[in-house]
XYZ file of C-alpha atoms in Angstrom:
684
model
C -91.645 37.872 24.936
C -88.911 36.572 22.681
C -88.412 35.191 19.216
C -85.639 33.132 17.646
C -83.609 35.358 15.361
C -80.051 35.022 14.080
C -77.463 35.761 16.743
C -75.752 39.112 16.513
C -71.963 38.858 16.889
C -70.784 40.043 20.284
C -68.742 43.220 20.041
C -66.840 43.352 23.311
C -66.521 46.850 24.792
C -63.238 47.721 26.494
C -63.403 51.471 27.175
C -66.536 53.587 27.718
C -66.617 57.376 27.520
C -69.535 58.819 29.498
C -70.872 61.895 27.702
C -72.170 63.403 30.894
C -71.209 64.771 34.286
C -71.783 64.471 38.019
C -73.862 61.732 39.559
C -74.793 59.763 36.430
C -71.180 59.746 35.180
C -70.053 58.312 38.528
C -72.881 55.762 38.361
C -71.749 54.449 34.961
C -68.084 54.425 36.028
C -69.016 52.165 38.955
C -70.549 49.500 36.728
C -67.722 49.747 34.188
C -65.214 49.068 36.969
C -67.168 46.023 38.117
C -67.260 44.681 34.545
C -63.530 45.277 34.024
C -64.133 48.032 31.497
C -62.017 51.201 31.416
C -63.888 54.488 31.581
C -63.325 58.024 30.326
C -64.770 61.322 31.485
C -65.389 64.663 29.863
C -65.609 67.858 31.868
C -66.274 71.536 31.354
C -64.134 74.226 32.951
C -66.847 74.672 35.582
C -66.546 70.949 36.394
C -62.749 70.754 36.537
C -62.901 69.879 40.237
C -66.032 67.734 40.046
C -65.783 64.324 41.782
C -66.554 62.495 38.538
C -63.353 63.671 36.844
C -60.702 61.737 38.838
C -62.856 58.612 39.073
C -62.479 57.767 35.389
C -59.459 56.053 33.829
C -58.932 59.196 31.729
C -60.560 62.599 31.402
C -60.777 65.130 28.569
C -61.476 68.833 28.991
C -64.290 70.477 27.025
C -63.354 74.190 26.987
C -66.091 76.454 28.330
C -68.700 76.474 31.054
C -72.174 76.367 29.531
C -73.792 73.138 28.274
C -74.003 74.592 24.758
C -70.235 75.021 24.648
C -69.376 71.688 26.277
C -71.611 68.702 27.002
C -73.955 69.475 24.105
C -71.110 69.611 21.564
C -71.316 66.178 19.947
C -68.194 66.829 17.860
C -66.095 67.591 20.940
C -67.449 64.553 22.788
C -66.614 62.197 19.901
C -63.154 63.750 19.547
C -62.660 63.166 23.285
C -63.604 59.503 22.884
C -61.031 59.087 20.149
C -58.371 60.929 22.165
C -58.640 58.606 25.160
C -59.063 55.380 23.193
C -62.712 54.753 24.037
C -64.578 52.325 21.829
C -68.074 53.111 23.165
C -70.075 56.084 24.428
C -72.708 56.036 27.182
C -74.835 59.228 27.155
C -76.267 59.036 30.685
C -79.419 61.144 30.864
C -80.030 64.731 29.855
C -77.701 66.578 27.463
C -77.273 64.419 24.314
C -78.879 61.243 25.658
C -81.991 61.545 23.471
C -80.369 63.221 20.483
C -80.808 60.992 17.422
C -78.171 62.881 15.423
C -75.621 62.295 18.163
C -76.434 58.581 18.264
C -75.887 58.392 14.499
C -72.669 60.381 14.745
C -71.313 57.988 17.361
C -71.916 54.918 15.208
C -70.690 56.713 12.074
C -67.443 57.362 13.960
C -67.004 53.615 14.415
C -67.889 53.702 18.119
C -70.465 51.595 19.945
C -73.532 53.542 21.041
C -74.806 52.349 24.419
C -78.390 53.296 23.763
C -81.331 52.634 21.464
C -81.261 52.977 17.666
C -81.345 56.557 16.426
C -84.614 55.812 14.605
C -86.270 54.858 17.902
C -84.980 58.043 19.554
C -86.301 60.080 16.645
C -89.709 58.426 16.742
C -90.148 59.139 20.458
C -88.547 62.606 20.342
C -91.785 64.210 19.208
C -94.680 63.772 21.618
C -97.123 64.327 18.767
C -95.564 61.671 16.528
C -94.971 59.245 19.399
C -98.646 59.333 20.393
C -99.637 58.540 16.819
C -97.298 55.536 16.750
C -98.551 54.315 20.119
C -102.192 54.618 19.105
C -101.514 52.511 16.002
C -99.791 49.899 18.201
C -102.834 49.617 20.456
C -101.371 51.549 23.381
C -103.967 53.811 25.095
C -103.318 57.537 24.475
C -104.939 60.850 25.403
C -106.445 62.616 22.411
C -104.383 65.497 21.035
C -106.122 68.870 20.945
C -105.356 71.710 18.556
C -105.066 74.949 20.595
C -107.200 76.694 17.957
C -110.097 74.249 18.474
C -110.178 74.102 22.280
C -113.568 74.724 23.924
C -114.777 75.132 27.502
C -115.678 71.436 27.538
C -112.004 70.492 27.031
C -110.854 72.191 30.253
C -108.716 71.741 32.201
C -105.990 70.982 29.706
C -102.234 70.947 29.420
C -100.317 73.000 26.864
C -97.265 70.868 26.250
C -94.046 71.055 24.233
C -93.712 68.326 21.628
C -89.963 68.055 22.256
C -88.026 67.635 25.491
C -89.252 67.052 29.009
C -88.285 67.715 32.618
C -91.318 69.919 33.196
C -90.214 72.590 30.728
C -92.579 73.837 28.047
C -95.689 72.826 30.012
C -98.583 75.005 31.223
C -101.854 74.007 32.899
C -104.930 75.873 31.601
C -108.110 76.136 33.691
C -109.871 78.930 31.753
C -110.081 79.738 28.044
C -108.727 83.243 28.539
C -105.535 81.698 29.979
C -104.897 79.628 26.842
C -103.126 82.219 24.609
C -100.585 83.148 27.295
C -100.090 79.496 28.266
C -99.393 78.443 24.684
C -97.093 81.422 24.119
C -95.190 80.702 27.337
C -94.867 77.007 26.538
C -93.628 77.801 23.031
C -91.045 80.288 24.280
C -89.729 77.939 26.950
C -89.683 74.936 24.603
C -87.894 76.890 21.886
C -85.252 78.071 24.333
C -84.738 74.690 25.990
C -85.093 72.285 23.056
C -84.825 74.334 19.876
C -88.349 73.235 18.917
C -91.314 75.449 19.829
C -94.016 73.016 18.678
C -96.803 72.884 21.282
C -99.976 70.806 21.502
C -102.752 70.440 24.059
C -104.259 67.423 25.769
C -106.679 66.683 28.575
C -105.212 67.499 31.986
C -105.761 64.860 34.638
C -105.205 66.895 37.792
C -105.401 64.012 40.252
C -103.819 61.241 38.225
C -100.975 58.877 38.916
C -97.675 59.032 37.047
C -96.766 55.384 36.483
C -93.824 54.292 34.351
C -92.562 50.907 33.220
C -88.874 50.093 32.825
C -88.176 48.054 29.695
C -85.114 46.255 28.383
C -84.889 44.984 24.822
C -82.047 43.155 23.097
C -81.089 42.597 19.468
C -82.615 39.110 19.479
C -86.284 39.982 19.873
C -86.551 39.813 23.665
C -88.425 42.626 25.396
C -88.674 42.689 29.180
C -90.911 44.774 31.351
C -88.607 44.970 34.365
C -91.010 46.658 36.771
C -93.155 49.724 37.311
C -92.336 52.868 39.259
C -94.618 55.554 40.625
C -93.418 59.146 40.288
C -96.640 61.042 41.025
C -95.353 63.505 43.607
C -94.091 66.292 41.388
C -93.456 70.021 41.532
C -93.689 72.020 38.301
C -93.952 68.652 36.525
C -90.587 67.588 37.943
C -90.392 64.436 40.017
C -89.679 64.721 43.735
C -90.284 61.202 45.100
C -90.121 57.954 43.117
C -90.825 54.418 44.260
C -91.088 50.816 43.126
C -93.424 49.062 43.031
C -96.338 51.493 42.854
C -98.711 51.333 45.848
C -101.554 51.982 43.383
C -100.942 49.136 40.936
C -102.515 45.716 41.522
C -101.678 42.484 39.680
C -104.282 43.039 36.953
C -103.176 46.603 36.243
C -99.504 45.579 36.359
C -100.086 42.953 33.681
C -101.879 45.505 31.487
C -99.144 48.123 31.983
C -96.426 45.608 31.129
C -98.289 44.527 28.005
C -98.692 48.152 26.857
C -95.010 48.861 27.544
C -93.901 45.832 25.510
C -96.150 46.935 22.649
C -94.634 50.411 22.810
C -91.086 49.060 22.629
C -91.983 46.640 19.864
C -93.659 49.340 17.777
C -90.346 51.185 17.317
C -88.012 48.154 17.285
C -86.517 49.351 20.536
C -83.202 48.115 21.903
C -81.531 48.946 25.200
C -83.006 50.393 28.384
C -85.999 52.703 28.159
C -89.012 53.860 30.123
C -92.606 54.031 28.972
C -94.518 56.631 30.988
C -98.266 56.483 31.617
C -100.839 58.690 33.322
C -103.366 56.666 35.322
C -106.779 57.852 36.523
C -108.306 57.052 39.904
C -110.271 54.128 38.432
C -107.168 52.443 37.004
C -107.494 53.603 33.390
C -104.119 54.648 31.964
C -102.784 56.551 28.948
C -99.395 56.797 27.254
C -97.525 60.007 28.038
C -94.091 59.550 26.471
C -91.187 57.174 26.167
C -87.791 58.158 27.526
C -85.221 56.518 25.290
C -82.508 56.478 27.925
C -81.772 55.540 31.506
C -84.033 57.344 33.985
C -82.882 59.365 36.986
C -85.017 57.099 39.172
C -83.627 53.798 37.858
C -82.113 52.789 41.269
C -85.502 51.864 42.754
C -86.031 49.340 39.966
C -82.497 47.991 40.382
C -83.145 47.380 44.072
C -86.513 45.645 43.722
C -85.644 43.682 40.558
C -82.054 42.808 41.505
C -80.740 43.992 38.136
C -77.885 46.369 37.279
C -79.525 48.328 34.462
C -76.289 49.946 33.312
C -74.664 46.520 33.025
C -77.637 45.354 30.951
C -77.292 48.409 28.687
C -73.655 47.529 28.053
C -74.396 43.855 27.408
C -77.162 44.736 24.954
C -74.842 47.156 23.141
C -72.317 44.322 22.859
C -74.945 42.172 21.170
C -75.535 39.817 24.094
C -78.905 38.275 24.852
C -81.053 39.107 27.831
C -80.678 35.978 29.908
C -82.944 36.383 32.952
C -86.729 36.083 32.654
C -88.742 39.143 33.639
C -90.569 37.180 36.339
C -88.687 39.151 38.967
C -90.565 42.277 37.938
C -93.891 40.561 38.630
C -92.658 39.596 42.108
C -90.610 42.611 43.248
C -88.276 42.020 46.172
C -89.285 44.480 48.859
C -89.915 48.164 48.286
C -87.594 51.023 47.278
C -88.101 54.779 47.500
C -85.881 57.486 46.011
C -85.819 61.217 46.678
C -83.900 63.918 44.849
C -81.952 66.209 47.161
C -81.758 69.620 45.502
C -79.904 72.799 46.410
C -82.879 75.119 46.567
C -84.738 77.381 48.956
C -88.356 78.364 49.477
C -89.366 81.996 48.939
C -92.776 83.712 48.901
C -94.218 84.186 45.416
C -97.577 85.898 45.002
C -100.092 83.974 47.082
C -97.884 80.926 47.453
C -94.312 79.685 47.565
C -91.622 79.234 44.959
C -88.517 77.084 45.000
C -85.368 78.841 43.833
C -82.186 76.920 42.977
C -79.070 77.749 44.965
C -75.437 77.918 43.953
C -72.297 77.928 46.041
C -70.054 75.583 48.025
C -71.122 72.277 49.559
C -69.125 72.200 52.772
C -70.323 68.749 53.820
C -72.644 66.021 52.539
C -72.825 62.900 54.670
C -75.715 60.467 54.895
C -75.729 57.902 57.720
C -75.999 54.129 57.305
C -75.272 54.059 53.573
C -74.799 50.456 52.438
C -73.997 51.159 48.774
C -73.058 54.009 46.457
C -73.982 53.951 42.748
C -74.617 50.210 42.973
C -77.176 47.580 43.878
C -76.993 47.214 47.681
C -75.980 43.748 48.917
C -78.813 43.904 51.456
C -81.720 46.093 52.508
C -80.471 49.560 53.441
C -79.699 53.030 52.109
C -78.066 53.766 48.760
C -76.475 57.100 47.858
C -75.855 58.348 44.312
C -74.283 61.795 44.593
C -72.633 64.133 42.138
C -70.934 66.223 44.813
C -68.655 65.759 47.792
C -67.285 67.853 50.621
C -65.900 71.046 49.105
C -67.757 70.766 45.788
C -69.247 73.916 44.289
C -72.720 73.957 42.772
C -72.561 76.294 39.804
C -75.224 78.124 37.821
C -74.850 76.231 34.566
C -76.321 72.858 35.532
C -79.133 71.204 37.420
C -78.823 71.850 41.209
C -79.397 68.223 42.238
C -76.899 67.246 44.938
C -77.775 63.583 45.337
C -80.321 60.831 45.054
C -80.952 59.019 48.318
C -82.614 55.619 48.034
C -83.932 53.282 50.704
C -84.696 49.608 50.131
C -86.604 47.633 52.718
C -88.913 44.610 53.030
C -92.003 46.854 53.068
C -93.047 50.303 51.902
C -93.565 51.596 55.433
C -90.094 50.449 56.467
C -88.523 51.999 53.364
C -90.236 55.348 54.061
C -89.146 55.348 57.694
C -85.547 54.437 56.902
C -85.273 57.092 54.190
C -86.851 59.823 56.314
C -84.497 59.044 59.187
C -81.403 58.958 56.970
C -82.298 62.348 55.474
C -83.139 63.923 58.826
C -79.819 62.771 60.300
C -77.718 63.692 57.247
C -75.159 66.479 57.472
C -75.900 68.823 54.578
C -73.859 71.990 55.032
C -73.381 75.038 52.863
C -76.529 75.384 50.779
C -80.235 75.469 51.491
C -81.910 72.269 50.267
C -85.325 70.652 49.950
C -84.396 68.117 52.676
C -87.161 69.300 55.063
C -89.806 68.930 52.350
C -88.640 65.399 51.526
C -88.679 64.229 55.143
C -92.092 65.754 55.798
C -93.513 64.057 52.698
C -92.113 60.668 53.710
C -93.628 61.010 57.190
C -96.998 62.354 56.028
C -99.989 60.082 56.802
C -101.328 60.447 53.249
C -98.011 59.353 51.769
C -97.796 56.381 54.117
C -101.334 55.446 53.084
C -100.263 55.409 49.422
C -102.357 58.470 48.496
C -99.702 59.865 46.172
C -101.389 61.290 43.091
C -100.078 64.253 41.100
C -102.058 66.736 43.240
C -100.276 65.705 46.450
C -98.320 68.949 46.868
C -101.416 71.007 46.039
C -103.776 69.153 48.347
C -101.400 69.113 51.303
C -100.285 72.643 52.110
C -96.834 73.160 50.622
C -95.886 75.658 53.312
C -96.548 73.019 55.972
C -94.714 70.319 54.036
C -91.710 72.618 53.587
C -91.614 73.681 57.245
C -88.245 73.185 58.982
C -87.588 69.940 60.835
C -86.035 72.022 63.602
C -88.565 73.991 65.625
C -88.064 77.152 67.634
C -86.653 75.320 70.670
C -84.153 73.494 68.462
C -83.010 76.818 67.000
C -82.572 78.393 70.426
C -80.575 75.464 71.790
C -78.520 75.215 68.586
C -77.645 78.907 68.856
C -76.443 78.318 72.433
C -74.424 75.300 71.305
C -72.890 77.365 68.480
C -71.906 80.118 70.910
C -70.356 77.646 73.368
C -68.512 75.869 70.545
C -67.135 79.175 69.240
C -65.976 80.048 72.750
C -64.229 76.689 72.975
C -62.368 77.432 69.741
C -61.341 80.854 71.060
C -60.141 79.252 74.277
C -58.048 76.688 72.403
C -56.458 79.472 70.351
C -55.617 81.616 73.354
C -51.904 82.117 74.060
C -52.304 83.536 77.582
C -53.911 81.672 80.514
C -54.958 78.730 78.358
C -57.830 76.722 79.750
C -59.752 79.636 81.237
C -63.294 80.206 79.991
C -63.645 82.543 77.005
C -64.235 86.081 78.273
C -63.001 85.183 81.785
C -62.225 88.036 84.149
C -61.105 87.924 87.768
C -63.948 90.316 88.574
C -67.489 89.451 87.545
C -68.420 91.497 84.502
C -70.678 91.430 81.468
C -71.928 88.136 79.999
C -70.648 86.653 76.757
C -72.805 87.690 73.792
C -73.242 86.105 70.393
C -75.850 86.832 67.725
C -76.910 84.628 64.827
C -79.467 84.685 62.061
C -81.416 81.711 60.777
C -83.655 82.685 57.899
C -85.426 85.867 58.962
C -84.999 85.222 62.687
C -82.231 86.590 64.887
C -81.042 84.689 67.960
C -79.120 86.537 70.653
C -77.261 84.388 73.160
C -76.088 85.813 76.494
C -74.385 83.572 79.038
C -71.672 83.377 81.665
C -69.533 80.388 82.609
C -68.672 80.305 86.299
C -67.423 77.738 88.785
C -71.016 76.743 89.371
C -71.652 76.163 85.659
C -73.637 77.821 82.880
C -75.672 80.900 83.691
C -78.027 82.080 80.964
C -81.245 83.875 81.870
C -82.962 82.873 78.605
C -82.044 79.213 79.039
C -83.619 78.213 82.322
C -83.289 74.490 82.964
C -80.291 74.132 80.620
C -76.961 72.910 82.023
C -73.640 72.482 80.237
C -72.105 68.991 80.270
C -69.360 69.491 77.688
C -68.354 72.143 75.157
C -65.742 71.445 72.483
C -65.040 72.876 69.044
C -67.088 70.187 67.276
C -69.479 68.925 69.920
C -71.576 70.431 72.704
C -73.591 68.399 75.200
C -76.373 70.063 77.168
C -78.839 68.804 79.730
C -82.240 70.293 78.955
C -84.732 69.884 81.790
C -83.036 66.669 82.800
C -82.633 65.268 79.252
C -79.138 65.095 77.798
C -78.839 66.423 74.228
C -75.836 66.213 71.899
C -75.159 68.884 69.288
C -72.615 68.393 66.499
C -71.241 71.784 65.499
C -69.378 72.528 62.262
C -67.800 75.930 61.586
C -67.584 77.025 57.950
C -66.789 80.456 56.480
C -69.652 82.706 57.539
C -71.776 79.715 58.558
C -72.218 77.449 61.577
C -74.159 74.208 61.067
C -75.568 72.441 64.098
C -76.886 68.887 63.721
C -78.857 67.222 66.487
C -81.827 64.854 66.909
C -83.934 68.008 67.333
C -83.277 68.910 63.685
C -80.559 70.554 61.573
C -79.973 74.280 62.047
C -77.849 76.609 59.890
C -76.753 79.817 61.626
C -74.956 82.844 60.283
C -72.941 84.765 62.889
C -73.699 88.464 63.018
C -70.744 90.834 63.245
C -70.572 93.077 66.295
C -70.534 96.144 64.053
C -72.308 96.533 60.704
C -70.984 98.268 57.602
C -73.361 101.105 56.628
C -72.409 100.633 52.957
C -73.654 97.036 53.079
C -77.285 98.124 53.509
C -79.672 97.913 50.560
C -82.284 100.534 49.732
C -85.857 99.676 50.668
C -87.804 98.354 47.683
C -84.730 96.856 46.029
C -85.238 93.736 43.957
C -82.204 91.500 44.364
C -81.146 88.677 42.078
C -82.170 85.477 43.932
C -79.433 83.568 42.110
C -76.781 84.129 39.455
C -78.259 83.922 35.986
C -79.128 85.607 32.708
C -81.914 88.146 32.256
C -84.354 86.638 29.744
C -86.685 89.606 29.389
C -87.762 92.777 31.184
C -91.453 93.680 31.386
C -91.292 97.244 32.738
C -89.541 100.543 32.160
C -88.010 103.069 34.511
C -90.703 105.395 35.835
C -93.499 102.854 35.294
C -96.100 102.235 38.017
C -96.244 98.619 39.271
C -98.257 96.710 41.863
C -97.014 94.234 44.444
C -96.489 90.829 42.845
C -96.430 92.165 39.284
C -93.800 90.432 37.111
C -90.904 92.792 36.463
C -88.379 90.511 34.787
C -87.417 86.883 34.232
C -84.098 85.180 34.955
C -82.823 81.924 33.483
C -80.633 79.835 35.766
C -79.998 76.142 36.334
C -82.168 75.060 33.394
C -85.245 76.867 34.710
C -87.012 80.189 34.180
C -87.584 82.319 37.311
C -89.958 85.242 37.644
C -88.929 88.297 39.700
C -91.883 90.351 40.942
C -92.365 93.816 42.429
C -92.062 93.755 46.235
C -94.652 96.529 46.708
C -96.859 99.028 44.930
C -94.943 101.985 43.554
C -92.826 103.360 40.756
C -89.756 101.718 39.199
C -87.170 104.308 40.210
C -84.157 102.245 39.110
C -83.815 99.576 36.421
C -80.275 98.261 36.286
C -80.504 95.367 33.824
C -81.544 94.522 30.279
C -82.320 91.319 28.396
C -79.291 89.098 27.872
C -77.337 90.531 30.785
C -75.627 88.176 33.269
C -76.189 89.027 36.938
C -74.635 87.816 40.175
C -76.419 86.611 43.274
C -77.688 89.588 45.285
C -77.265 92.130 42.488
C -79.793 95.007 42.637
C -81.939 94.450 39.557
C -84.423 97.267 40.119
C -85.813 99.487 42.856
C -89.496 100.216 43.468
C -90.331 103.299 45.537
C -93.712 104.526 46.783
C -95.462 106.645 44.143
C -95.628 109.697 46.414
C -91.890 109.638 47.185
C -90.005 112.192 45.078
C -86.433 111.703 43.970
C -84.255 114.532 45.205
C -80.599 115.422 45.490
C -79.738 117.097 48.813
C -76.650 118.712 47.286
C -78.695 120.391 44.558
C -81.261 121.610 47.086
C -78.387 123.240 48.979
C -77.333 125.067 45.847
C -74.161 123.046 45.275
C -73.003 121.024 42.289
């Protein structure tokens, strides 16, 4: 809808500083370049070599590593804008993007804020206050519950932080006796993450749909509903798969959602790009959840189906320009788009289930096939890649471990799912464990393809099955053989005597070549001999060697030719083939006795800070009992006892920084007595 109001003078932007990092900074730089606008970057010491730094017209260092010392320092960011001659600031998402004080500080400094008014940010910053405003505007909301007044009839419910988002400060409660701990945990996490420990409760819809509407509003009274997205598949309240349009929403529901979203934006005099999030029940009833007063991580799916560059629209609105295109495109989306978030993380057992732990370290290679666009609206149906890392990047412990967003856009939902699953399966992702297998298995799951994608998807469909490796046992065995043959080829090429002879060649038949690798908890031992008659390997009956080079090995397996791409990295060999990706770690021929770890040791699963310790040395614990909590990569991680026993060693305390693999504590069987052999022998 629009109204005729006096025109706002256009304030042309010439240089935009992006107060962010990684993928979203690169995304904004791309649009700025297309609009002929200079761009400026800021970077922490940890991000000095990040790909986003050299892509800007200028870059300013923010001394330090942690967000609190760098990207969350509004004074340093504004000083950086002045230093590089920027006349506008784009906040991206996360960090200061929904900080009303920062928005005011930017405008007070005489810079253009590419975002909504600070009053709108403030109004939506509190979930309690925002629900009150929405209810008054006629937007459906879930009733707020006071934790002190909750009864059995209110269950299940969600204890939820009033500030922030991203899944932090949220706890699901199924029984009344769980409520005190849930509220306390939500308060602690919210206070740590957002500086506001206010918590409220609301009805928990365990099989709902997370539907959100993208809105754009200018300074002239126009408010567009640009399209809806579905983001129901979530883990720990964090989105995993996003798509547009929603397979659940019909024309009637779409019209009602758009109307509610326009009312929400109008109620707070919104300007810029924003997202109104709703929770929908199975019968199509929906309720306001929150409004994100910024660009969303999943905005590319809307850009693809609506044909709109949302960053460009943000800049035009900030300049005072009018929205010129009608929002009819949103009511007739062009094709279907699906986005997945590729994270550096691994699956580990946790109690009776599984837990995802973020990973840090080098990214040796990240390549996705058939990419038609990066950080921009594709010119045709295809695959889009928005990545914050490149070959050689290092994922640190201070920031979110997302490597990339991979987006497919196709004429239909089924085609988009197939194209995205194939692109992910064929991608070369070397160096860190990722959630790639989970994403591909979701996209290929019959329930997903049928559009059955409510918020209980990962609970209803066994997570262990969904997270199972794309490469099966046969793929691992053949990949180990390919890795061994590739390594032998490298050794042969490096030889200075009798070049061209097979690795390990002798003029008298002798022992076979042997190589050992680990993949997860499995060990693969390869034994083979290369003779004039070809490959001889007792464990590989029916396998013949066609070609073996440093980077590529071709085998014939029971008459079928298979190609294996092999990449050698420090301590790691990655083998990519149509059978599935396999990461192998070569085992040394001889092990170092000092490298062994005592049984019952609890190792740090990632670098991080110890938040709190729940036990003392000498205390009895049971398997699975929480021992301590680590904070890393914006999340809290519980470390539990590996077995029943006594805490014989406790090597950390709250506030201490620990490295990956550090021995945090040791649990020994209760009947095992500590002793010192030297003392028993009467020595000192």
